[in-house]
Structure formats: C-alpha cells, structure tokens
Amino acid sequence: MLKFFLRRASKTAASDSKAELPSSSSDGLAKQQAMLQAGSFGNDEAGAVAFIADCHFADARLEAAQHVVSKPMLEQVLQAVRKTDRRVAKLMQSRLDQLRRKEMAETHAQECIDEAQRLFDASPLMANLVAELDKRWQLAGELPDTMRASFERLRAQLAERLTAQADLQRAVIGMLEKMRQPDIVWTAETVAMLEADMARHRASSEASALPPHLLAEFESQRLRLREWLLAQERHKAAVEARMAALAAWETAEPASLDRQSLKREWQRLPSIDEPQLAEPMQQRFDALLQRLAPPSPVPAKQQPEQTTLNTDFSQTLLALEQALSEGLLHVAIEQDAKLRAMDFSTSKPADAQMARLAEVRSELKRMQDWARWGGNVSREELIAAAVGLPDQSLSPNELANRISAVRQQWKALDVASGAASKALWERFDAACNAAYAPVAEHVQKRSQERQQNRDKAEKLLTGLRALAGSTDWKKLAHDCRLARQSWQQLGPIDRRDRKRLDAEFTDVLQQLLGPLDEQRQQEVGRRESLIAEAEGINPDVRGATDRVRQLQARWQESARTLPLERHDERQLWQRFCTACDAVFARRRELADAADAEKRRLEQERQERQAARQAQLRVLQEKLGLCQAAEEAVVANHQLDAGWSAHWQMLPPLTSSWEKRMRARFDAAHAALAAGDRGYASRLENAASQLAQELLQLEIVAGIDSPPELARERLQMQVNALQSALSGQDDEALTAKVRRLCELAALTDGAAAERLQRLLERAWQAD
C-alpha cells in the first residue's frame, strides 16, 4: 500500500513538472534561443553589439560580449551597459585596458626598433648605445611576433657589427704588439705584408671604428721599420765596401801600397756601428799596416805663423770634421757650404788649415758618393713602391697618406744623400701623380659632397626659421627633433662653413626651443597635478574607476597635444600608471570580494532550496504514510509494522508540520491497532470535505481541476467572487494547504495526486 502511494506521489510530481505555467516555459525557450544566437556571431562584432543592446538575458549578453574585441566596439558596448550590466561592463573595461597596454607596449617597441635601425646605419657603432637599447627593449612586455622578429633581426645585425668592430680592433692591436717586439727580424717582405694587412683593415666597412691613435701608432711604427730597413741596407753596403777594400789591399803587392794613403782611404769608407763586425775588420787593417814598411821620417817644416786666424773658418772647419766623424752628412754639407761662402782675400787661412780642408773635403766627397749610391738604391725602391700603390686597392685616405709618406722619404733622401738626377725625379714624380689620380677624383667628389651638405644645412636652417612663432607645440617639437637628427646626420662640410652653420643652427634651435621648453614645464606641472589627483582617489568609493578613466583620457589628450622629452614622459607616465593601477587593483579586489559574497549567498540559497525540497519530499512521504494507514483503517486491514519503521527513518519536518502530520499518522495507527470502525466512518465522511477543499484550493492556486468538476468549479468561483466583494479575508495558500494535509480523510488516487500538486505549489509560494 505504501509503495502504491509513493509511486502515485512520484507520478504526481512528474505530471506537475510537465504542467508548468505557459509563461515559464516561454521564457525558458526564449532564453535558450538567445544563448544559441549569442554563441553564433563568430567575427561579426557589429551583430554581437546590436544583440547586446537588444537582449534581455544577462547570460546571453555576456556570451555575445565574448565576440567583441575591437576598441571602437568595446567602447560602444561599455558606454551602453556601464550602469545596466556589470559583468559585461567589467569584461569590456578589462579588454580596453589590455588594448591600451598593448598599444603602449607596441609604441615603445617601435621606438626601440627605430633606434636599432638608426644605430645600424650609424658609423661607428657604439656598444654602450646598444646596451642601453637592450635595457629599453626589456621593458616592452608582450608584443606581436612580427615586431619581435624585426627587433631580433636588427639586434643580430648590430651584434654582427659589434663583433666585426671588435675583431678589427683586436687585429690592429695584434699587429702593433708584433711591431713593438724587439726580437723579431724584419724584412722588406714582412713589412710589406703588414702594410697590405693594414690596407685591408682600412678598406673594411667597419674601418671607422678604428681608434685614431691606433692608426697613428701604426703609421709611426711602419715608418720606423722602413727607416730601420734602410739603415740595414746602408750597413750592409758599408760592410761590403770595407770587406772589398781589405780583400783588394791584402792581395796587392806591399810595395805598391802607401800607409798614409791606406789610412785616408780606410777613414773615407762608411763606418760600421756593430763592434763585432767592425773590430775584426780593424784588426785585419792594422795587421796590413804592420806588414808595410814604416814611412821615412820627414823633417817638419816650420810653417810661418799666421798673424791673424779666421776664427769663423777654424770653428766651421772643426764642425765639418766633427760632422764627418759622426757620419752626419747633411750637417757636413751645411758646414762646407759655409766655408765656401767665406772671403779669404783679406785673411787667408794657414797652409795646415787648407790641407785639413782639402782632406775633409775629399772625405766629404767620398761620403757623398756612397750616400748618393745608397740614396739611388733607396730611390729606386721608392719609385717601385709608388708605381705599386694603385694595385694595392687602398682607400683614398690611405692612398693619400702612402703617397705623402713616400714623398717625405724622398725629401729625406735629398737631405741625406744629395739631390737626385732629373730623370730619376721625373720618374718618381710621374709615379706619384699617377697613384694620386684616384685621390684627386675622391677629393673632387668629397668637395662636391661638402657643397651639397652645405646646401642641405642651409635648407634645414631655412625650414627652422619658418617655424618661428608657431604655437602648434606638438608639431614644433616633432620638427625640432627631426631637424636635430637630420643635422647630426649631415655629412662633412668645409670647416669654415661648418663652424658658421653650427652656430646659426644652435641659435635658431634655441629660439624655437625656448618657448617650447616653457610650455613643456607647464605641461609637466599639469601632468604632476593629474598624478596627484590619481593618487588622491579613494578606491573604496563608488565611481573611482570612472574618475581614473577620465584622468587617463585627459592624460592622453595632453600627450597628444604636447609630448614631453622621452625620459620625462617615461618617468611621469610610470608614476601615473602606478597610481591608476593601484585604484584598479583595489576595485578588482572589491569586485572579487563582492562576487565571492554573491557566490556565497547563492550557495546558501541553493542549500536552503535543497533543504526545502528535501523537506517537501519527506512531507510527501509522510503524507503518503498517513494516507496509506487511513486507507488500511477503512479497509480493515492488518497493522503493518513497516510503516512506523519507515516513519522513524525519515528526517523530522519543521515543528509545525511534524507535529500535525505525526498526530494524523498516530491517530490512524491507533485506530488500526484497535480496530476502531467509528474512526473509519469519520474518514469516509471526511472524503467529501476533502474534495470540496481541494477544488477550492485549486481555484486559489490557479491549478486545473478534473474536467468532470468544471461546473462545480465554476459555481465555487462565483461564490468566491461574492465573498471577495463582501470583504471577507482569505487565508494564505500555505496555511490552507497545511490545514488540508492535517485533515484525516479517505483519499483515493486522483485526490492524492491533486493534493500533491497543491502541496508543491504552496511550497514554492512559501
């Protein structure tokens, strides 16, 4: 019996769930259709925005808002739902903030990319500027792959240039260290290889990175090595000359040799600075003199004393002898010229002095012959070097330096070895002129470039002067920055013009930047006030985020009107962002806390609803137990002990319901135990009362009644209308249903189902 009533109760609940009010079913279907439409927009932002404006379902609006991503559409939706749909507004604002951060990051990254390109085009490339660029790039944050790829490509090229510059400098330093080592034996071939290597380094695309002092030191070391090689050649010639003289004298007949003549010839030969070579030769010469017969003594003649001696003549002659003994040929030539310019008509030198003069002039002539011979050898080498200069692929500047160095060496030979022959000089001069032809062409081209650069500078100055009096501060700042960059990128200009143009440019730029700096100072003050306002916002007050966005809009407007210097802009913006982010962070904390509270309340509501539903199910089961016991009383069945056990297993109802339902169950249980037929009669008699009250409550609750009761229901509705007109108060539906559940009456299946529907409706309305 109990299973029958429980099964009947479940059928009643199922039929009631299917018989929901038409309005509820219609709303659910409309919401489901709206959700389906909200998820179908894809990339149609305009359709999603229009849907959000017309949709009445919050969840559907939130779903459609997922398809809105562009800035204009986000701002449009935010403006429309700011005060009506907090979730959609929060989503739109977060996406707008993300877009703004992305735009700022991309602007910063583009500046870094432009700076990297400028550094790549600069010559030479400065490593500290690249390091500063790397620090700025680290602040960029999340960026598109294309921008990262562009920067990484430029950064790799910068790294290659820095590596090439470092390798070039290390190579030149290594060459200099090698040239400074004293234990290396240098030859003309090794020196030429060094010169060729340096020429290749100077022709490199990164040659501008070579420090000037390294180039100057290399040129000094190269000239030193060339002079050393020339001295070695002279030394070799001197050794060969002395060895040849000794060999000739040692093989000649002693009778044909004269001691004094040999001494004079030996002294005329070029001197040797190395003792290990000079001493053995001197010993051979001394041994040769010892084999010769000693000279016969010659009585000294008494030379008449000069009454007057030319002091200048004596001093000059002494200086000539000293210069010859020291091997200073150019000094000896100068002293001999002084002697030849003296007038001996009034005071003639003594015979001994004239003899000394003749002897030193003979020695001078011999040294000049040797110097001329060695000089001609060196000149031939210089001519060969000049002829080979065009084939060395030197840069114009390097070629000019080489030609100048060769001509200086030629002049040095003229001083040390005497003037060259006309034919030799013409060959040398023709070779130098032919080698200088590319230099002359380069000089002409550079002159034209300097003229063009001067014209560009004049044009820049004209453009700057035209900006005087402008109040478009943003354009003025942009034009001044571009003008400064263009001025820095100007090529070479003649020195006299450059000094004048630089002074004019500085003066004009200062005239323009003076008012601009004043405006920027005022703008800094306005930015400081915006920062102070942002820092003074109380994030706990409603509307704080709106104030922050207003400040951000004012900041952006100020930045568009007059941008500050980059370091000032970055510093102020970081402070402003810090203040704004603090407000947004606090508002997010408050919003998160409110959402958490809503979730907590919703969870409590659901828990209470679940508890109420559990109570309803218990009530339905206990009502079914009461009805089953009462039906057993009427049918005079045996007492079923399982009903009491089942009742005990069910959780208790609220105090009011539990007390009334327990009393009804206990009464039926006691009548069944005692076989009370009077109670059975009362149950049967109360069935009609139950039917009447069921019909009345169905009218009150708006629940359909069985079709066969339509006429009776209509009559009862008329009576209810008359009662309402007479001012009679109606009890609450819950109280009436509770009283009906307390009514002990024989209940058939149809009545039980009708009572279950009323109970659920009353439970929902409570």
mmCIF file with all atom_site columns, C-alpha atoms in Angstrom, residues 390-533:
data_model
loop_
_atom_site.group_PDB
_atom_site.id
_atom_site.type_symbol
_atom_site.label_atom_id
_atom_site.label_alt_id
_atom_site.label_comp_id
_atom_site.label_asym_id
_atom_site.label_entity_id
_atom_site.label_seq_id
_atom_site.pdbx_PDB_ins_code
_atom_site.Cartn_x
_atom_site.Cartn_y
_atom_site.Cartn_z
_atom_site.occupancy
_atom_site.B_iso_or_equiv
_atom_site.pdbx_formal_charge
_atom_site.auth_seq_id
_atom_site.auth_comp_id
_atom_site.auth_asym_id
_atom_site.auth_atom_id
_atom_site.pdbx_PDB_model_num
ATOM 1   C CA . PRO A 1 390 ? 97.446  51.763 -57.382 1.00 0.00 ? 390 PRO A CA 1
ATOM 2   C CA . ASP A 1 391 ? 97.459  47.947 -57.315 1.00 0.00 ? 391 ASP A CA 1
ATOM 3   C CA . GLN A 1 392 ? 97.035  47.710 -53.523 1.00 0.00 ? 392 GLN A CA 1
ATOM 4   C CA . SER A 1 393 ? 93.277  48.575 -53.503 1.00 0.00 ? 393 SER A CA 1
ATOM 5   C CA . LEU A 1 394 ? 93.766  51.213 -50.837 1.00 0.00 ? 394 LEU A CA 1
ATOM 6   C CA . SER A 1 395 ? 91.116  53.641 -49.698 1.00 0.00 ? 395 SER A CA 1
ATOM 7   C CA . PRO A 1 396 ? 91.589  57.228 -50.936 1.00 0.00 ? 396 PRO A CA 1
ATOM 8   C CA . ASN A 1 397 ? 92.673  58.446 -47.495 1.00 0.00 ? 397 ASN A CA 1
ATOM 9   C CA . GLU A 1 398 ? 95.121  55.589 -47.059 1.00 0.00 ? 398 GLU A CA 1
ATOM 10  C CA . LEU A 1 399 ? 96.453  56.089 -50.585 1.00 0.00 ? 399 LEU A CA 1
ATOM 11  C CA . ALA A 1 400 ? 96.987  59.799 -49.939 1.00 0.00 ? 400 ALA A CA 1
ATOM 12  C CA . ASN A 1 401 ? 98.823  59.006 -46.701 1.00 0.00 ? 401 ASN A CA 1
ATOM 13  C CA . ARG A 1 402 ? 101.036 56.488 -48.504 1.00 0.00 ? 402 ARG A CA 1
ATOM 14  C CA . ILE A 1 403 ? 101.888 58.966 -51.287 1.00 0.00 ? 403 ILE A CA 1
ATOM 15  C CA . SER A 1 404 ? 102.650 61.666 -48.723 1.00 0.00 ? 404 SER A CA 1
ATOM 16  C CA . ALA A 1 405 ? 104.885 59.287 -46.754 1.00 0.00 ? 405 ALA A CA 1
ATOM 17  C CA . VAL A 1 406 ? 106.759 58.257 -49.948 1.00 0.00 ? 406 VAL A CA 1
ATOM 18  C CA . ARG A 1 407 ? 107.373 61.898 -50.897 1.00 0.00 ? 407 ARG A CA 1
ATOM 19  C CA . GLN A 1 408 ? 108.597 62.665 -47.376 1.00 0.00 ? 408 GLN A CA 1
ATOM 20  C CA . GLN A 1 409 ? 111.049 59.787 -47.618 1.00 0.00 ? 409 GLN A CA 1
ATOM 21  C CA . TRP A 1 410 ? 112.240 61.149 -50.990 1.00 0.00 ? 410 TRP A CA 1
ATOM 22  C CA . LYS A 1 411 ? 112.828 64.566 -49.401 1.00 0.00 ? 411 LYS A CA 1
ATOM 23  C CA . ALA A 1 412 ? 114.702 62.934 -46.545 1.00 0.00 ? 412 ALA A CA 1
ATOM 24  C CA . LEU A 1 413 ? 116.954 61.211 -49.106 1.00 0.00 ? 413 LEU A CA 1
ATOM 25  C CA . ASP A 1 414 ? 117.604 64.569 -50.783 1.00 0.00 ? 414 ASP A CA 1
ATOM 26  C CA . VAL A 1 415 ? 118.883 65.888 -47.469 1.00 0.00 ? 415 VAL A CA 1
ATOM 27  C CA . ALA A 1 416 ? 120.885 62.802 -46.543 1.00 0.00 ? 416 ALA A CA 1
ATOM 28  C CA . SER A 1 417 ? 122.163 61.697 -49.978 1.00 0.00 ? 417 SER A CA 1
ATOM 29  C CA . GLY A 1 418 ? 122.018 64.820 -52.074 1.00 0.00 ? 418 GLY A CA 1
ATOM 30  C CA . ALA A 1 419 ? 119.673 65.747 -54.845 1.00 0.00 ? 419 ALA A CA 1
ATOM 31  C CA . ALA A 1 420 ? 118.613 63.053 -57.296 1.00 0.00 ? 420 ALA A CA 1
ATOM 32  C CA . SER A 1 421 ? 119.048 63.281 -61.038 1.00 0.00 ? 421 SER A CA 1
ATOM 33  C CA . LYS A 1 422 ? 116.351 64.966 -63.079 1.00 0.00 ? 422 LYS A CA 1
ATOM 34  C CA . ALA A 1 423 ? 115.401 61.749 -64.853 1.00 0.00 ? 423 ALA A CA 1
ATOM 35  C CA . LEU A 1 424 ? 115.076 59.877 -61.548 1.00 0.00 ? 424 LEU A CA 1
ATOM 36  C CA . TRP A 1 425 ? 112.976 62.659 -60.074 1.00 0.00 ? 425 TRP A CA 1
ATOM 37  C CA . GLU A 1 426 ? 110.676 62.762 -63.113 1.00 0.00 ? 426 GLU A CA 1
ATOM 38  C CA . ARG A 1 427 ? 110.092 59.017 -62.883 1.00 0.00 ? 427 ARG A CA 1
ATOM 39  C CA . PHE A 1 428 ? 109.277 59.314 -59.186 1.00 0.00 ? 428 PHE A CA 1
ATOM 40  C CA . ASP A 1 429 ? 107.022 62.339 -59.648 1.00 0.00 ? 429 ASP A CA 1
ATOM 41  C CA . ALA A 1 430 ? 105.131 60.680 -62.537 1.00 0.00 ? 430 ALA A CA 1
ATOM 42  C CA . ALA A 1 431 ? 104.576 57.536 -60.468 1.00 0.00 ? 431 ALA A CA 1
ATOM 43  C CA . CYS A 1 432 ? 103.266 59.577 -57.525 1.00 0.00 ? 432 CYS A CA 1
ATOM 44  C CA . ASN A 1 433 ? 100.989 61.655 -59.773 1.00 0.00 ? 433 ASN A CA 1
ATOM 45  C CA . ALA A 1 434 ? 99.576  58.516 -61.395 1.00 0.00 ? 434 ALA A CA 1
ATOM 46  C CA . ALA A 1 435 ? 98.940  56.957 -57.970 1.00 0.00 ? 435 ALA A CA 1
ATOM 47  C CA . TYR A 1 436 ? 97.344  60.214 -56.783 1.00 0.00 ? 436 TYR A CA 1
ATOM 48  C CA . ALA A 1 437 ? 94.742  60.300 -59.605 1.00 0.00 ? 437 ALA A CA 1
ATOM 49  C CA . PRO A 1 438 ? 92.097  58.315 -57.609 1.00 0.00 ? 438 PRO A CA 1
ATOM 50  C CA . VAL A 1 439 ? 92.800  60.544 -54.629 1.00 0.00 ? 439 VAL A CA 1
ATOM 51  C CA . ALA A 1 440 ? 92.255  63.664 -56.706 1.00 0.00 ? 440 ALA A CA 1
ATOM 52  C CA . GLU A 1 441 ? 88.997  62.238 -58.015 1.00 0.00 ? 441 GLU A CA 1
ATOM 53  C CA . HIS A 1 442 ? 87.961  61.362 -54.457 1.00 0.00 ? 442 HIS A CA 1
ATOM 54  C CA . VAL A 1 443 ? 88.896  64.845 -53.244 1.00 0.00 ? 443 VAL A CA 1
ATOM 55  C CA . GLN A 1 444 ? 86.807  66.383 -56.024 1.00 0.00 ? 444 GLN A CA 1
ATOM 56  C CA . LYS A 1 445 ? 83.878  64.148 -55.157 1.00 0.00 ? 445 LYS A CA 1
ATOM 57  C CA . ARG A 1 446 ? 84.211  64.935 -51.456 1.00 0.00 ? 446 ARG A CA 1
ATOM 58  C CA . SER A 1 447 ? 84.305  68.624 -52.310 1.00 0.00 ? 447 SER A CA 1
ATOM 59  C CA . GLN A 1 448 ? 81.039  68.270 -54.198 1.00 0.00 ? 448 GLN A CA 1
ATOM 60  C CA . GLU A 1 449 ? 79.545  66.316 -51.290 1.00 0.00 ? 449 GLU A CA 1
ATOM 61  C CA . ARG A 1 450 ? 80.607  69.025 -48.860 1.00 0.00 ? 450 ARG A CA 1
ATOM 62  C CA . GLN A 1 451 ? 78.946  71.603 -51.085 1.00 0.00 ? 451 GLN A CA 1
ATOM 63  C CA . GLN A 1 452 ? 75.752  69.506 -51.219 1.00 0.00 ? 452 GLN A CA 1
ATOM 64  C CA . ASN A 1 453 ? 75.837  69.029 -47.446 1.00 0.00 ? 453 ASN A CA 1
ATOM 65  C CA . ARG A 1 454 ? 76.215  72.773 -47.004 1.00 0.00 ? 454 ARG A CA 1
ATOM 66  C CA . ASP A 1 455 ? 73.154  73.321 -49.212 1.00 0.00 ? 455 ASP A CA 1
ATOM 67  C CA . LYS A 1 456 ? 71.226  70.795 -47.103 1.00 0.00 ? 456 LYS A CA 1
ATOM 68  C CA . ALA A 1 457 ? 72.277  72.630 -43.952 1.00 0.00 ? 457 ALA A CA 1
ATOM 69  C CA . GLU A 1 458 ? 71.117  75.945 -45.391 1.00 0.00 ? 458 GLU A CA 1
ATOM 70  C CA . LYS A 1 459 ? 67.789  74.365 -46.341 1.00 0.00 ? 459 LYS A CA 1
ATOM 71  C CA . LEU A 1 460 ? 67.374  72.983 -42.805 1.00 0.00 ? 460 LEU A CA 1
ATOM 72  C CA . LEU A 1 461 ? 68.074  76.415 -41.348 1.00 0.00 ? 461 LEU A CA 1
ATOM 73  C CA . THR A 1 462 ? 65.506  77.977 -43.664 1.00 0.00 ? 462 THR A CA 1
ATOM 74  C CA . GLY A 1 463 ? 62.906  75.424 -42.592 1.00 0.00 ? 463 GLY A CA 1
ATOM 75  C CA . LEU A 1 464 ? 63.660  76.032 -38.917 1.00 0.00 ? 464 LEU A CA 1
ATOM 76  C CA . ARG A 1 465 ? 63.416  79.802 -39.271 1.00 0.00 ? 465 ARG A CA 1
ATOM 77  C CA . ALA A 1 466 ? 59.961  79.344 -40.833 1.00 0.00 ? 466 ALA A CA 1
ATOM 78  C CA . LEU A 1 467 ? 58.783  77.691 -37.584 1.00 0.00 ? 467 LEU A CA 1
ATOM 79  C CA . ALA A 1 468 ? 59.311  80.868 -35.552 1.00 0.00 ? 468 ALA A CA 1
ATOM 80  C CA . GLY A 1 469 ? 56.121  81.965 -33.779 1.00 0.00 ? 469 GLY A CA 1
ATOM 81  C CA . SER A 1 470 ? 54.355  78.604 -34.176 1.00 0.00 ? 470 SER A CA 1
ATOM 82  C CA . THR A 1 471 ? 52.033  77.581 -31.334 1.00 0.00 ? 471 THR A CA 1
ATOM 83  C CA . ASP A 1 472 ? 51.450  74.040 -32.566 1.00 0.00 ? 472 ASP A CA 1
ATOM 84  C CA . TRP A 1 473 ? 53.690  72.675 -29.864 1.00 0.00 ? 473 TRP A CA 1
ATOM 85  C CA . LYS A 1 474 ? 53.399  69.047 -30.879 1.00 0.00 ? 474 LYS A CA 1
ATOM 86  C CA . LYS A 1 475 ? 54.383  69.780 -34.486 1.00 0.00 ? 475 LYS A CA 1
ATOM 87  C CA . LEU A 1 476 ? 57.100  72.154 -33.306 1.00 0.00 ? 476 LEU A CA 1
ATOM 88  C CA . ALA A 1 477 ? 58.622  69.511 -31.021 1.00 0.00 ? 477 ALA A CA 1
ATOM 89  C CA . HIS A 1 478 ? 58.445  66.914 -33.799 1.00 0.00 ? 478 HIS A CA 1
ATOM 90  C CA . ASP A 1 479 ? 60.028  69.245 -36.380 1.00 0.00 ? 479 ASP A CA 1
ATOM 91  C CA . CYS A 1 480 ? 62.806  70.303 -33.994 1.00 0.00 ? 480 CYS A CA 1
ATOM 92  C CA . ARG A 1 481 ? 63.589  66.678 -33.171 1.00 0.00 ? 481 ARG A CA 1
ATOM 93  C CA . LEU A 1 482 ? 63.700  65.753 -36.856 1.00 0.00 ? 482 LEU A CA 1
ATOM 94  C CA . ALA A 1 483 ? 65.849  68.797 -37.607 1.00 0.00 ? 483 ALA A CA 1
ATOM 95  C CA . ARG A 1 484 ? 68.323  67.854 -34.875 1.00 0.00 ? 484 ARG A CA 1
ATOM 96  C CA . GLN A 1 485 ? 68.531  64.287 -36.186 1.00 0.00 ? 485 GLN A CA 1
ATOM 97  C CA . SER A 1 486 ? 68.960  65.498 -39.770 1.00 0.00 ? 486 SER A CA 1
ATOM 98  C CA . TRP A 1 487 ? 71.650  67.939 -38.679 1.00 0.00 ? 487 TRP A CA 1
ATOM 99  C CA . GLN A 1 488 ? 73.548  65.195 -36.874 1.00 0.00 ? 488 GLN A CA 1
ATOM 100 C CA . GLN A 1 489 ? 73.358  63.029 -39.978 1.00 0.00 ? 489 GLN A CA 1
ATOM 101 C CA . LEU A 1 490 ? 74.792  65.712 -42.274 1.00 0.00 ? 490 LEU A CA 1
ATOM 102 C CA . GLY A 1 491 ? 77.966  64.663 -43.984 1.00 0.00 ? 491 GLY A CA 1
ATOM 103 C CA . PRO A 1 492 ? 81.258  66.571 -43.949 1.00 0.00 ? 492 PRO A CA 1
ATOM 104 C CA . ILE A 1 493 ? 81.239  70.316 -44.621 1.00 0.00 ? 493 ILE A CA 1
ATOM 105 C CA . ASP A 1 494 ? 84.165  72.692 -45.084 1.00 0.00 ? 494 ASP A CA 1
ATOM 106 C CA . ARG A 1 495 ? 85.475  73.714 -41.690 1.00 0.00 ? 495 ARG A CA 1
ATOM 107 C CA . ARG A 1 496 ? 84.893  77.424 -42.132 1.00 0.00 ? 496 ARG A CA 1
ATOM 108 C CA . ASP A 1 497 ? 81.296  76.823 -43.251 1.00 0.00 ? 497 ASP A CA 1
ATOM 109 C CA . ARG A 1 498 ? 80.657  74.186 -40.587 1.00 0.00 ? 498 ARG A CA 1
ATOM 110 C CA . LYS A 1 499 ? 81.579  76.488 -37.748 1.00 0.00 ? 499 LYS A CA 1
ATOM 111 C CA . ARG A 1 500 ? 79.268  79.217 -39.036 1.00 0.00 ? 500 ARG A CA 1
ATOM 112 C CA . LEU A 1 501 ? 76.388  76.844 -39.777 1.00 0.00 ? 501 LEU A CA 1
ATOM 113 C CA . ASP A 1 502 ? 76.646  75.126 -36.380 1.00 0.00 ? 502 ASP A CA 1
ATOM 114 C CA . ALA A 1 503 ? 76.459  78.494 -34.647 1.00 0.00 ? 503 ALA A CA 1
ATOM 115 C CA . GLU A 1 504 ? 73.412  79.533 -36.697 1.00 0.00 ? 504 GLU A CA 1
ATOM 116 C CA . PHE A 1 505 ? 71.688  76.194 -36.124 1.00 0.00 ? 505 PHE A CA 1
ATOM 117 C CA . THR A 1 506 ? 72.263  76.380 -32.377 1.00 0.00 ? 506 THR A CA 1
ATOM 118 C CA . ASP A 1 507 ? 70.943  79.950 -32.261 1.00 0.00 ? 507 ASP A CA 1
ATOM 119 C CA . VAL A 1 508 ? 67.795  79.206 -34.321 1.00 0.00 ? 508 VAL A CA 1
ATOM 120 C CA . LEU A 1 509 ? 67.075  75.998 -32.410 1.00 0.00 ? 509 LEU A CA 1
ATOM 121 C CA . GLN A 1 510 ? 67.448  77.803 -29.094 1.00 0.00 ? 510 GLN A CA 1
ATOM 122 C CA . GLN A 1 511 ? 64.981  80.464 -30.213 1.00 0.00 ? 511 GLN A CA 1
ATOM 123 C CA . LEU A 1 512 ? 62.453  77.735 -31.046 1.00 0.00 ? 512 LEU A CA 1
ATOM 124 C CA . LEU A 1 513 ? 63.101  75.541 -28.024 1.00 0.00 ? 513 LEU A CA 1
ATOM 125 C CA . GLY A 1 514 ? 62.875  78.380 -25.506 1.00 0.00 ? 514 GLY A CA 1
ATOM 126 C CA . PRO A 1 515 ? 59.071  78.808 -25.726 1.00 0.00 ? 515 PRO A CA 1
ATOM 127 C CA . LEU A 1 516 ? 58.705  75.060 -26.238 1.00 0.00 ? 516 LEU A CA 1
ATOM 128 C CA . ASP A 1 517 ? 60.605  74.350 -23.022 1.00 0.00 ? 517 ASP A CA 1
ATOM 129 C CA . GLU A 1 518 ? 58.354  76.798 -21.161 1.00 0.00 ? 518 GLU A CA 1
ATOM 130 C CA . GLN A 1 519 ? 55.276  75.005 -22.474 1.00 0.00 ? 519 GLN A CA 1
ATOM 131 C CA . ARG A 1 520 ? 56.794  71.676 -21.508 1.00 0.00 ? 520 ARG A CA 1
ATOM 132 C CA . GLN A 1 521 ? 57.434  72.925 -17.992 1.00 0.00 ? 521 GLN A CA 1
ATOM 133 C CA . GLN A 1 522 ? 53.783  73.943 -17.756 1.00 0.00 ? 522 GLN A CA 1
ATOM 134 C CA . GLU A 1 523 ? 52.797  70.576 -19.192 1.00 0.00 ? 523 GLU A CA 1
ATOM 135 C CA . VAL A 1 524 ? 54.945  68.827 -16.568 1.00 0.00 ? 524 VAL A CA 1
ATOM 136 C CA . GLY A 1 525 ? 53.001  70.754 -13.928 1.00 0.00 ? 525 GLY A CA 1
ATOM 137 C CA . ARG A 1 526 ? 49.696  69.615 -15.443 1.00 0.00 ? 526 ARG A CA 1
ATOM 138 C CA . ARG A 1 527 ? 50.912  66.031 -15.519 1.00 0.00 ? 527 ARG A CA 1
ATOM 139 C CA . GLU A 1 528 ? 52.000  66.313 -11.886 1.00 0.00 ? 528 GLU A CA 1
ATOM 140 C CA . SER A 1 529 ? 48.508  67.542 -10.975 1.00 0.00 ? 529 SER A CA 1
ATOM 141 C CA . LEU A 1 530 ? 46.974  64.558 -12.799 1.00 0.00 ? 530 LEU A CA 1
ATOM 142 C CA . ILE A 1 531 ? 49.280  62.238 -10.861 1.00 0.00 ? 531 ILE A CA 1
ATOM 143 C CA . ALA A 1 532 ? 48.279  63.932 -7.609  1.00 0.00 ? 532 ALA A CA 1
ATOM 144 C CA . GLU A 1 533 ? 44.578  63.533 -8.486  1.00 0.00 ? 533 GLU A CA 1
#
